[in-house]
Amino acid sequence: MTTPGITTALTRFGLGARPDETPSGDPRRWLLDQLDRYTAAPARIAAVPTSGAVAARLTEFYDQRRDLREQYGPRRQQQPAAPAPVPPPMSPGTTAAPPADPYRDARQAAARDLRQGHAAALAVRTGIALTTTTPFVERLVHFWANHFAVSADKLEMVGLAHTLEFEAIRPHVLGRFADMLLAVERHPAMLVYLDQAVSVGPNSPVGQRGGRRAGLNENLARETLELHTLGVRTGYTQGDVIELARALTGWTVAGLARGPAQRAAGDAAPGSFVFAPALHEPGDRTITGTRYPAAGEAQATKVLADLAASPATARHLATKLARHFAGDVPPPAMIARLEQAYRSSNGDLPTMYRAIIASPEAWVPTPVKFRTPWEWSVATFRAVGTREVQPGAIVGLLNQLGQPAWKPGQPIGYDDVAASWAGPDAIMRRVEAAERMAGRTPATDARALGAKLFPDGLSAATTQAIARAESPAQGLALLLVSPEMMRR
């Protein structure tokens, strides 16, 4: 006899069951205890490139590119003035070597290093997810990393995207939302991704000198209001966006801002947050009806603190968390409960997490969420007992399944509803991945494994399908794409 709710605790709150893992007889206590056992910086993270190391590599590339310009002139001038001489005929089967291009070679070398760091970081993230004893908190780390999404769409972000999660999310996942918000908005990955690092106040010392690269950038201000805190259609105006953008001027990154913003950032260590007064728009600001006196860096810091305390932020975050744990159409009563937990605790995140665990809507026995490709990948690896993955393998798998790590392509992050992931083509890709995984796994009794993974029991249809499998590998593949594995 199993305790009701164990499967829900393992799959909906956790990251999927492992055959060697069974929570205690009290699933809720098992989840609550994780809040006291979570490790923000596991040892393996120490080997991952930090934002400072990434910024140092990028600075090296920028310096190399500058030296090449001084030596050869701008790249666009490197084309020969006259047609190049016709080379002699090549022997059959040979190919011509590409012409020497030091600019391309330098960029390719930097891109290769950053891609390797990105893949290594993903392998570490996956390894932590596969072996953690606090899967509920790890799920929350992934949730917040998607809430504060950045995307590895350009050279700098290939190297920086993972660092936001490791350096700004993980240390604050069990703290106050206001502290996480401030850490995220000051982090080099966010400042570079949303172009805040190069934002210049029009009336700042740099802005008054003018120049092609001296302009106000609204990206971070807009996403802070729309995505990170208040949410859409909550009463803020375009004027509030502009005023917050002005308050944020001066927030930049040493070594990674370009043009006049980089000069204003000074000589701090590459990747360091810098407040550069020469970029800051002077004056008082009025944002969502509140006046903020001129105070340099502290002006925007105070705005962020007030946004974190807003009832609209409480509602926005409560809705997203309820959707994540209780279904694509989040229950209004649960939203109200989480909202009250946030407001009564001054934005203490563990108070919200305890309210989630206490919510009956999150414990209905029927699966309420379709797993994203990342969730399904982690759950299947855990199901077969995998503890480590190779960087190239996990990168390739997530690319195949349509959810490249840290690359949603937009600041809103990846969708958290079934409609985005449950299409026929997406299901077929999972079937193909499951067949490959089953083929590499030692012969396994899928029926016995299913009983361990789902202590509350497999459905009759899944049990029958596995029993009819022609081989152990086929039985395992069927288990990995069963409704129980596809949903949580």
PDB file of N, CA and C in Angstrom, residues 49-111:
ATOM      1  N   PRO A  49      32.272  28.195 -16.296  1.00  0.00           N
ATOM      2  CA  PRO A  49      32.735  29.577 -16.486  1.00  0.00           C
ATOM      3  C   PRO A  49      31.793  30.581 -15.845  1.00  0.00           C
ATOM      4  N   THR A  50      32.332  31.464 -15.037  1.00  0.00           N
ATOM      5  CA  THR A  50      31.545  32.528 -14.423  1.00  0.00           C
ATOM      6  C   THR A  50      31.333  33.657 -15.417  1.00  0.00           C
ATOM      7  N   SER A  51      30.461  34.588 -15.048  1.00  0.00           N
ATOM      8  CA  SER A  51      30.265  35.747 -15.924  1.00  0.00           C
ATOM      9  C   SER A  51      31.563  36.540 -16.049  1.00  0.00           C
ATOM     10  N   GLY A  52      32.361  36.596 -14.988  1.00  0.00           N
ATOM     11  CA  GLY A  52      33.642  37.287 -15.071  1.00  0.00           C
ATOM     12  C   GLY A  52      34.594  36.617 -16.043  1.00  0.00           C
ATOM     13  N   ALA A  53      34.652  35.285 -16.007  1.00  0.00           N
ATOM     14  CA  ALA A  53      35.524  34.557 -16.937  1.00  0.00           C
ATOM     15  C   ALA A  53      35.046  34.732 -18.370  1.00  0.00           C
ATOM     16  N   VAL A  54      33.734  34.687 -18.578  1.00  0.00           N
ATOM     17  CA  VAL A  54      33.196  34.896 -19.924  1.00  0.00           C
ATOM     18  C   VAL A  54      33.510  36.306 -20.409  1.00  0.00           C
ATOM     19  N   ALA A  55      33.316  37.285 -19.543  1.00  0.00           N
ATOM     20  CA  ALA A  55      33.611  38.666 -19.936  1.00  0.00           C
ATOM     21  C   ALA A  55      35.084  38.849 -20.253  1.00  0.00           C
ATOM     22  N   ALA A  56      35.961  38.182 -19.511  1.00  0.00           N
ATOM     23  CA  ALA A  56      37.396  38.277 -19.798  1.00  0.00           C
ATOM     24  C   ALA A  56      37.708  37.688 -21.166  1.00  0.00           C
ATOM     25  N   ARG A  57      37.067  36.567 -21.518  1.00  0.00           N
ATOM     26  CA  ARG A  57      37.293  35.972 -22.856  1.00  0.00           C
ATOM     27  C   ARG A  57      36.758  36.888 -23.940  1.00  0.00           C
ATOM     28  N   LEU A  58      35.611  37.498 -23.705  1.00  0.00           N
ATOM     29  CA  LEU A  58      35.067  38.422 -24.702  1.00  0.00           C
ATOM     30  C   LEU A  58      35.942  39.659 -24.837  1.00  0.00           C
ATOM     31  N   THR A  59      36.457  40.164 -23.726  1.00  0.00           N
ATOM     32  CA  THR A  59      37.353  41.319 -23.777  1.00  0.00           C
ATOM     33  C   THR A  59      38.608  40.989 -24.578  1.00  0.00           C
ATOM     34  N   GLU A  60      39.103  39.777 -24.396  1.00  0.00           N
ATOM     35  CA  GLU A  60      40.263  39.341 -25.184  1.00  0.00           C
ATOM     36  C   GLU A  60      39.941  39.356 -26.673  1.00  0.00           C
ATOM     37  N   PHE A  61      38.747  38.882 -27.017  1.00  0.00           N
ATOM     38  CA  PHE A  61      38.331  38.898 -28.419  1.00  0.00           C
ATOM     39  C   PHE A  61      38.179  40.323 -28.932  1.00  0.00           C
ATOM     40  N   TYR A  62      37.567  41.210 -28.138  1.00  0.00           N
ATOM     41  CA  TYR A  62      37.416  42.597 -28.562  1.00  0.00           C
ATOM     42  C   TYR A  62      38.786  43.251 -28.791  1.00  0.00           C
ATOM     43  N   ASP A  63      39.730  42.985 -27.885  1.00  0.00           N
ATOM     44  CA  ASP A  63      41.072  43.556 -28.030  1.00  0.00           C
ATOM     45  C   ASP A  63      41.754  43.013 -29.279  1.00  0.00           C
ATOM     46  N   GLN A  64      41.570  41.726 -29.521  1.00  0.00           N
ATOM     47  CA  GLN A  64      42.167  41.125 -30.707  1.00  0.00           C
ATOM     48  C   GLN A  64      41.578  41.723 -31.971  1.00  0.00           C
ATOM     49  N   ARG A  65      40.282  41.942 -31.977  1.00  0.00           N
ATOM     50  CA  ARG A  65      39.625  42.542 -33.144  1.00  0.00           C
ATOM     51  C   ARG A  65      40.113  43.970 -33.356  1.00  0.00           C
ATOM     52  N   ARG A  66      40.294  44.722 -32.257  1.00  0.00           N
ATOM     53  CA  ARG A  66      40.807  46.092 -32.368  1.00  0.00           C
ATOM     54  C   ARG A  66      42.221  46.088 -32.941  1.00  0.00           C
ATOM     55  N   ASP A  67      43.052  45.162 -32.460  1.00  0.00           N
ATOM     56  CA  ASP A  67      44.423  45.081 -32.973  1.00  0.00           C
ATOM     57  C   ASP A  67      44.436  44.750 -34.460  1.00  0.00           C
ATOM     58  N   LEU A  68      43.517  43.886 -34.883  1.00  0.00           N
ATOM     59  CA  LEU A  68      43.440  43.541 -36.303  1.00  0.00           C
ATOM     60  C   LEU A  68      43.046  44.752 -37.134  1.00  0.00           C
ATOM     61  N   ARG A  69      42.130  45.571 -36.597  1.00  0.00           N
ATOM     62  CA  ARG A  69      41.741  46.775 -37.329  1.00  0.00           C
ATOM     63  C   ARG A  69      42.934  47.714 -37.479  1.00  0.00           C
ATOM     64  N   GLU A  70      43.716  47.830 -36.406  1.00  0.00           N
ATOM     65  CA  GLU A  70      44.890  48.704 -36.475  1.00  0.00           C
ATOM     66  C   GLU A  70      45.922  48.171 -37.460  1.00  0.00           C
ATOM     67  N   GLN A  71      46.001  46.864 -37.570  1.00  0.00           N
ATOM     68  CA  GLN A  71      46.995  46.260 -38.460  1.00  0.00           C
ATOM     69  C   GLN A  71      46.535  46.216 -39.909  1.00  0.00           C
ATOM     70  N   TYR A  72      45.260  45.868 -40.107  1.00  0.00           N
ATOM     71  CA  TYR A  72      44.773  45.648 -41.469  1.00  0.00           C
ATOM     72  C   TYR A  72      43.750  46.673 -41.934  1.00  0.00           C
ATOM     73  N   GLY A  73      43.229  47.501 -40.999  1.00  0.00           N
ATOM     74  CA  GLY A  73      42.147  48.403 -41.345  1.00  0.00           C
ATOM     75  C   GLY A  73      40.819  47.706 -41.173  1.00  0.00           C
ATOM     76  N   PRO A  74      39.698  48.444 -41.301  1.00  0.00           N
ATOM     77  CA  PRO A  74      38.373  47.833 -41.167  1.00  0.00           C
ATOM     78  C   PRO A  74      38.205  46.661 -42.112  1.00  0.00           C
ATOM     79  N   ARG A  75      37.451  45.663 -41.691  1.00  0.00           N
ATOM     80  CA  ARG A  75      37.326  44.436 -42.476  1.00  0.00           C
ATOM     81  C   ARG A  75      36.746  44.709 -43.859  1.00  0.00           C
ATOM     82  N   ARG A  76      35.821  45.642 -43.936  1.00  0.00           N
ATOM     83  CA  ARG A  76      35.177  45.879 -45.221  1.00  0.00           C
ATOM     84  C   ARG A  76      36.155  46.405 -46.271  1.00  0.00           C
ATOM     85  N   GLN A  77      37.336  46.866 -45.845  1.00  0.00           N
ATOM     86  CA  GLN A  77      38.321  47.376 -46.791  1.00  0.00           C
ATOM     87  C   GLN A  77      39.326  46.311 -47.217  1.00  0.00           C
ATOM     88  N   GLN A  78      39.116  45.073 -46.756  1.00  0.00           N
ATOM     89  CA  GLN A  78      40.085  44.052 -47.067  1.00  0.00           C
ATOM     90  C   GLN A  78      39.858  43.383 -48.412  1.00  0.00           C
ATOM     91  N   GLN A  79      38.788  43.754 -49.100  1.00  0.00           N
ATOM     92  CA  GLN A  79      38.567  43.169 -50.400  1.00  0.00           C
ATOM     93  C   GLN A  79      39.621  43.677 -51.387  1.00  0.00           C
ATOM     94  N   PRO A  80      40.180  42.819 -52.236  1.00  0.00           N
ATOM     95  CA  PRO A  80      41.218  43.255 -53.186  1.00  0.00           C
ATOM     96  C   PRO A  80      40.674  44.276 -54.175  1.00  0.00           C
ATOM     97  N   ALA A  81      41.507  45.234 -54.513  1.00  0.00           N
ATOM     98  CA  ALA A  81      41.101  46.279 -55.453  1.00  0.00           C
ATOM     99  C   ALA A  81      40.941  45.732 -56.860  1.00  0.00           C
ATOM    100  N   ALA A  82      41.673  44.690 -57.176  1.00  0.00           N
ATOM    101  CA  ALA A  82      41.616  44.089 -58.505  1.00  0.00           C
ATOM    102  C   ALA A  82      41.264  42.618 -58.351  1.00  0.00           C
ATOM    103  N   PRO A  83      40.734  42.008 -59.413  1.00  0.00           N
ATOM    104  CA  PRO A  83      40.417  40.587 -59.312  1.00  0.00           C
ATOM    105  C   PRO A  83      41.640  39.779 -58.914  1.00  0.00           C
ATOM    106  N   ALA A  84      41.427  38.796 -58.042  1.00  0.00           N
ATOM    107  CA  ALA A  84      42.531  37.939 -57.621  1.00  0.00           C
ATOM    108  C   ALA A  84      42.961  37.062 -58.784  1.00  0.00           C
ATOM    109  N   PRO A  85      44.239  36.706 -58.840  1.00  0.00           N
ATOM    110  CA  PRO A  85      44.702  35.833 -59.927  1.00  0.00           C
ATOM    111  C   PRO A  85      44.017  34.482 -59.863  1.00  0.00           C
ATOM    112  N   VAL A  86      43.804  33.902 -61.030  1.00  0.00           N
ATOM    113  CA  VAL A  86      43.149  32.590 -61.099  1.00  0.00           C
ATOM    114  C   VAL A  86      44.119  31.525 -60.616  1.00  0.00           C
ATOM    115  N   PRO A  87      43.726  30.717 -59.610  1.00  0.00           N
ATOM    116  CA  PRO A  87      44.640  29.689 -59.114  1.00  0.00           C
ATOM    117  C   PRO A  87      44.794  28.564 -60.124  1.00  0.00           C
ATOM    118  N   PRO A  88      45.882  27.815 -60.034  1.00  0.00           N
ATOM    119  CA  PRO A  88      46.061  26.693 -60.959  1.00  0.00           C
ATOM    120  C   PRO A  88      45.033  25.617 -60.690  1.00  0.00           C
ATOM    121  N   PRO A  89      44.751  24.776 -61.670  1.00  0.00           N
ATOM    122  CA  PRO A  89      43.762  23.706 -61.477  1.00  0.00           C
ATOM    123  C   PRO A  89      44.165  22.796 -60.322  1.00  0.00           C
ATOM    124  N   MET A  90      43.156  22.301 -59.589  1.00  0.00           N
ATOM    125  CA  MET A  90      43.407  21.400 -58.467  1.00  0.00           C
ATOM    126  C   MET A  90      43.303  19.960 -58.938  1.00  0.00           C
ATOM    127  N   SER A  91      43.965  19.096 -58.206  1.00  0.00           N
ATOM    128  CA  SER A  91      43.859  17.671 -58.492  1.00  0.00           C
ATOM    129  C   SER A  91      42.461  17.193 -58.140  1.00  0.00           C
ATOM    130  N   PRO A  92      41.957  16.156 -58.821  1.00  0.00           N
ATOM    131  CA  PRO A  92      40.624  15.637 -58.495  1.00  0.00           C
ATOM    132  C   PRO A  92      40.552  15.219 -57.024  1.00  0.00           C
ATOM    133  N   GLY A  93      39.420  15.505 -56.415  1.00  0.00           N
ATOM    134  CA  GLY A  93      39.218  15.095 -55.034  1.00  0.00           C
ATOM    135  C   GLY A  93      39.720  16.072 -53.996  1.00  0.00           C
ATOM    136  N   THR A  94      40.350  17.165 -54.396  1.00  0.00           N
ATOM    137  CA  THR A  94      40.843  18.148 -53.434  1.00  0.00           C
ATOM    138  C   THR A  94      39.914  19.352 -53.417  1.00  0.00           C
ATOM    139  N   THR A  95      39.964  20.083 -52.338  1.00  0.00           N
ATOM    140  CA  THR A  95      39.167  21.305 -52.215  1.00  0.00           C
ATOM    141  C   THR A  95      40.079  22.458 -51.878  1.00  0.00           C
ATOM    142  N   ALA A  96      39.658  23.630 -52.267  1.00  0.00           N
ATOM    143  CA  ALA A  96      40.480  24.810 -52.015  1.00  0.00           C
ATOM    144  C   ALA A  96      40.345  25.238 -50.565  1.00  0.00           C
ATOM    145  N   ALA A  97      41.443  25.625 -49.952  1.00  0.00           N
ATOM    146  CA  ALA A  97      41.402  26.155 -48.592  1.00  0.00           C
ATOM    147  C   ALA A  97      40.770  27.543 -48.633  1.00  0.00           C
ATOM    148  N   PRO A  98      39.954  27.874 -47.654  1.00  0.00           N
ATOM    149  CA  PRO A  98      39.343  29.203 -47.661  1.00  0.00           C
ATOM    150  C   PRO A  98      40.412  30.275 -47.520  1.00  0.00           C
ATOM    151  N   PRO A  99      40.189  31.439 -48.093  1.00  0.00           N
ATOM    152  CA  PRO A  99      41.188  32.502 -47.993  1.00  0.00           C
ATOM    153  C   PRO A  99      41.387  32.909 -46.541  1.00  0.00           C
ATOM    154  N   ALA A 100      42.574  33.317 -46.214  1.00  0.00           N
ATOM    155  CA  ALA A 100      42.872  33.726 -44.844  1.00  0.00           C
ATOM    156  C   ALA A 100      42.012  34.931 -44.466  1.00  0.00           C
ATOM    157  N   ASP A 101      41.410  34.874 -43.302  1.00  0.00           N
ATOM    158  CA  ASP A 101      40.568  35.961 -42.804  1.00  0.00           C
ATOM    159  C   ASP A 101      40.789  36.038 -41.306  1.00  0.00           C
ATOM    160  N   PRO A 102      41.711  36.866 -40.835  1.00  0.00           N
ATOM    161  CA  PRO A 102      42.003  36.902 -39.399  1.00  0.00           C
ATOM    162  C   PRO A 102      40.811  37.340 -38.560  1.00  0.00           C
ATOM    163  N   TYR A 103      39.925  38.179 -39.124  1.00  0.00           N
ATOM    164  CA  TYR A 103      38.739  38.591 -38.379  1.00  0.00           C
ATOM    165  C   TYR A 103      37.828  37.389 -38.124  1.00  0.00           C
ATOM    166  N   ARG A 104      37.578  36.624 -39.177  1.00  0.00           N
ATOM    167  CA  ARG A 104      36.737  35.436 -39.042  1.00  0.00           C
ATOM    168  C   ARG A 104      37.363  34.428 -38.089  1.00  0.00           C
ATOM    169  N   ASP A 105      38.657  34.217 -38.226  1.00  0.00           N
ATOM    170  CA  ASP A 105      39.332  33.236 -37.379  1.00  0.00           C
ATOM    171  C   ASP A 105      39.228  33.617 -35.902  1.00  0.00           C
ATOM    172  N   ALA A 106      39.397  34.906 -35.600  1.00  0.00           N
ATOM    173  CA  ALA A 106      39.310  35.349 -34.204  1.00  0.00           C
ATOM    174  C   ALA A 106      37.900  35.149 -33.665  1.00  0.00           C
ATOM    175  N   ARG A 107      36.908  35.485 -34.469  1.00  0.00           N
ATOM    176  CA  ARG A 107      35.523  35.318 -34.013  1.00  0.00           C
ATOM    177  C   ARG A 107      35.179  33.844 -33.850  1.00  0.00           C
ATOM    178  N   GLN A 108      35.608  33.016 -34.769  1.00  0.00           N
ATOM    179  CA  GLN A 108      35.304  31.593 -34.672  1.00  0.00           C
ATOM    180  C   GLN A 108      35.955  30.978 -33.435  1.00  0.00           C
ATOM    181  N   ALA A 109      37.162  31.400 -33.118  1.00  0.00           N
ATOM    182  CA  ALA A 109      37.833  30.865 -31.937  1.00  0.00           C
ATOM    183  C   ALA A 109      37.077  31.270 -30.668  1.00  0.00           C
ATOM    184  N   ALA A 110      36.661  32.537 -30.595  1.00  0.00           N
ATOM    185  CA  ALA A 110      35.903  32.985 -29.427  1.00  0.00           C
ATOM    186  C   ALA A 110      34.561  32.272 -29.345  1.00  0.00           C
ATOM    187  N   ALA A 111      33.877  32.135 -30.488  1.00  0.00           N
ATOM    188  CA  ALA A 111      32.574  31.464 -30.492  1.00  0.00           C
ATOM    189  C   ALA A 111      32.709  30.006 -30.074  1.00  0.00           C
TER     190      ALA A 111
END
